[in-house]
PDB file of C-alpha atoms and ligand atoms in Angstrom:
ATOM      1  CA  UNK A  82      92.618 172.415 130.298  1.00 52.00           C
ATOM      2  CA  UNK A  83      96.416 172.120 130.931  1.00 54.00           C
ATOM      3  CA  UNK A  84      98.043 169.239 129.243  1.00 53.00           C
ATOM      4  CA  UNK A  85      99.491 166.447 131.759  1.00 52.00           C
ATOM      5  CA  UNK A  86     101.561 164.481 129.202  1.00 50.00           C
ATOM      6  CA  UNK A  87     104.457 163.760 130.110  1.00 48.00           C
ATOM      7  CA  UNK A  88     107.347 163.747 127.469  1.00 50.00           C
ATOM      8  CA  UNK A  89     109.604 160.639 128.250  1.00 49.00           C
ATOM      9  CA  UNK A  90     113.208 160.829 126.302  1.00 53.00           C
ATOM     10  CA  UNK A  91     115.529 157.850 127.268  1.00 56.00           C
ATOM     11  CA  UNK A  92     118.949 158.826 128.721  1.00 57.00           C
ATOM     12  CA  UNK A  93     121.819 156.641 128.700  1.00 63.00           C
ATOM     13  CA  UNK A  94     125.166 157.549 130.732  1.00 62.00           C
ATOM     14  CA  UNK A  95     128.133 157.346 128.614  1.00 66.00           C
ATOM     15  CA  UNK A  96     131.237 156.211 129.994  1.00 73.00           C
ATOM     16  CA  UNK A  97     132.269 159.547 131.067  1.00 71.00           C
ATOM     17  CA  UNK A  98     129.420 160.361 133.142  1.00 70.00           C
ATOM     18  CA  UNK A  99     127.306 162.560 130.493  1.00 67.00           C
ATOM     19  CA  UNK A 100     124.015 161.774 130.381  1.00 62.00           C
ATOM     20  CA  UNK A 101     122.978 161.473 125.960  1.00 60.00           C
ATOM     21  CA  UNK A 102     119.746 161.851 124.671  1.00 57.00           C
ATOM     22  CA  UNK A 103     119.159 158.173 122.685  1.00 57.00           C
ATOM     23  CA  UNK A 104     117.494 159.113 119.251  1.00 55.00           C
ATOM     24  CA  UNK A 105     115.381 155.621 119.052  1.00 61.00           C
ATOM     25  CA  UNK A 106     112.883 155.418 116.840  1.00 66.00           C
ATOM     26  CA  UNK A 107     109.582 153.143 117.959  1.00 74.00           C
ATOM     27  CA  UNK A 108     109.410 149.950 116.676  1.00 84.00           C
ATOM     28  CA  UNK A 109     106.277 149.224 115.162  1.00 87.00           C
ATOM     29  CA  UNK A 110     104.718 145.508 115.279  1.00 90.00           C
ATOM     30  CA  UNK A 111     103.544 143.770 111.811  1.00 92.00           C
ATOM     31  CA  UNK A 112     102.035 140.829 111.649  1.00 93.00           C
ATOM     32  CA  UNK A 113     102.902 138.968 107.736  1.00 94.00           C
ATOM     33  CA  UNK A 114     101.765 135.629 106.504  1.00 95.00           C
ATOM     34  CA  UNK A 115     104.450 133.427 105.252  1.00 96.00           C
ATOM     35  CA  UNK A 116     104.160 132.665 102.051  1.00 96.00           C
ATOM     36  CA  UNK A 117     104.740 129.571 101.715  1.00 96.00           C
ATOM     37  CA  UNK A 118     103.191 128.112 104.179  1.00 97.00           C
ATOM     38  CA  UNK A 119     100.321 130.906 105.873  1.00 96.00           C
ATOM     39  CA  UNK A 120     101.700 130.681 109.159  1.00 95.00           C
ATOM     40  CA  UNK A 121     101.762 134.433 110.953  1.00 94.00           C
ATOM     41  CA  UNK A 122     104.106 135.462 111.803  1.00 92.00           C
ATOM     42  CA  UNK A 123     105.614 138.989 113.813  1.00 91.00           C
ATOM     43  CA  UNK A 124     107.843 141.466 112.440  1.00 90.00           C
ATOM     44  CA  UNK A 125     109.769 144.672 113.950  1.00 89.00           C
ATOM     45  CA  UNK A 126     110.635 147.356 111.695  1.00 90.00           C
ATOM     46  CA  UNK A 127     111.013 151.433 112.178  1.00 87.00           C
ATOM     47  CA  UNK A 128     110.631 154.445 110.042  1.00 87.00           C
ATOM     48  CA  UNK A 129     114.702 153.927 108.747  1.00 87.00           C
ATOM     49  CA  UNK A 130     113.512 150.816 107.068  1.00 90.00           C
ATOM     50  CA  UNK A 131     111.090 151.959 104.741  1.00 92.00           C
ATOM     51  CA  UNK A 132     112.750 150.481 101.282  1.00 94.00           C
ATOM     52  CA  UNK A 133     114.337 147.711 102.873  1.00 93.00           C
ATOM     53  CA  UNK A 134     114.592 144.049 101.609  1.00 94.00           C
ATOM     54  CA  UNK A 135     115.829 141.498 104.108  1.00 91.00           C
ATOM     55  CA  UNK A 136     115.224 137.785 103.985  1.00 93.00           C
ATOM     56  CA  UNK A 137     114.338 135.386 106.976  1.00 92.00           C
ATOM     57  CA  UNK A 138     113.696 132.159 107.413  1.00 93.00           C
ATOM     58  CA  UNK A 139     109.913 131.118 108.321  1.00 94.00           C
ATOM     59  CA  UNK A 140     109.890 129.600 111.937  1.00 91.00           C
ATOM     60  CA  UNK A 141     107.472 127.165 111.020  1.00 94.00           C
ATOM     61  CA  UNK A 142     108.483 125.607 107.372  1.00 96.00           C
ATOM     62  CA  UNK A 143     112.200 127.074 107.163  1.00 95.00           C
ATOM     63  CA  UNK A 144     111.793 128.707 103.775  1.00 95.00           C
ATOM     64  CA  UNK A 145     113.259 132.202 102.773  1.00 95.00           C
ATOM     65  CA  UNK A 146     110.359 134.516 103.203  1.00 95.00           C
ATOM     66  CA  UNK A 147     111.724 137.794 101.304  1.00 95.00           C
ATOM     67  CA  UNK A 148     109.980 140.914 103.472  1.00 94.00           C
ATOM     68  CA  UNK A 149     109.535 144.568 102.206  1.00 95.00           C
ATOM     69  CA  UNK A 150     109.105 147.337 104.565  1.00 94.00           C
ATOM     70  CA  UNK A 151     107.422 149.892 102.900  1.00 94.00           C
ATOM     71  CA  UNK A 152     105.269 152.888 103.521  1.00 92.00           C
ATOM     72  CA  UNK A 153     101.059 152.939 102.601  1.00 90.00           C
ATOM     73  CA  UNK A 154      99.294 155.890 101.194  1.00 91.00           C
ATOM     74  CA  UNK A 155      98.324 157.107 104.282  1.00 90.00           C
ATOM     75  CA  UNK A 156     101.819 157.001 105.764  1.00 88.00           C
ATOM     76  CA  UNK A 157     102.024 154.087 107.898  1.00 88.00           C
ATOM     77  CA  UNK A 158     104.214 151.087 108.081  1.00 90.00           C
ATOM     78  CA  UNK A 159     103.754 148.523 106.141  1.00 93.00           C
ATOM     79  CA  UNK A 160     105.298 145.193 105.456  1.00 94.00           C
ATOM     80  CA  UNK A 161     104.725 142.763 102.580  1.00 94.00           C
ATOM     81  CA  UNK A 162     106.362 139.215 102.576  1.00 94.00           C
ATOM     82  CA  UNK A 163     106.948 137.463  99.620  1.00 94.00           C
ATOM     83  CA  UNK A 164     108.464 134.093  98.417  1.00 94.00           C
ATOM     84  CA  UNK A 165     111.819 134.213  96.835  1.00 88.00           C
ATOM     85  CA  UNK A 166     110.277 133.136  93.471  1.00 84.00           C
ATOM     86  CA  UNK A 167     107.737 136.139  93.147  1.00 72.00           C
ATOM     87  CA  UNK A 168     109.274 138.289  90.787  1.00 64.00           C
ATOM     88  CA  UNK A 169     108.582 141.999  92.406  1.00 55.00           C
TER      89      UNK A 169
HETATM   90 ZN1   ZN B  33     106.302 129.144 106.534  1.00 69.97          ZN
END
């Protein structure tokens, strides 16, 4: 049975007219608990995060809410919040 897929690549026209392939990378939805306080709360991160440390500010009790991206054993995205006291 033939395949129907449909490969989508975005296109974006440069100022010159030329039409450039964008190299985006999916964003993949995580969904942390804030330390400090439990409240859930969504994250964005891609593949070219994995390692990454950034710090945000919980929405809900305004303390810094230290987040690692990181990958699982089986590959997948993962994202572990910690408080800025938890020694890693
Ligand atoms: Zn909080």
């Amino acid at each position: 049975m033939p395949c129907h897929c449909v490969r989508w690549t975005l296109l974006t026209i440069e100022t010159d007219g030329r039409l450039t392939q964008m190299s985006m990378e999916p964003l993949e939805e995580q969904i942390v608990s804030c330390p400090y306080c439990g409240e859930t709360i969504e994250v964005f991160v891609d593949h070219q995060e994995v390692g990454d440390e950034y710090i945000e500010d919980c929405q809900v009790c305004c303390r810094p809410i230290i987040f690692n991206v990181e990958l699982d054993s089986m590959g997948n995205l993962t994202v572990r919040a910690r408080d800025e006291n938890e020694v890693y």
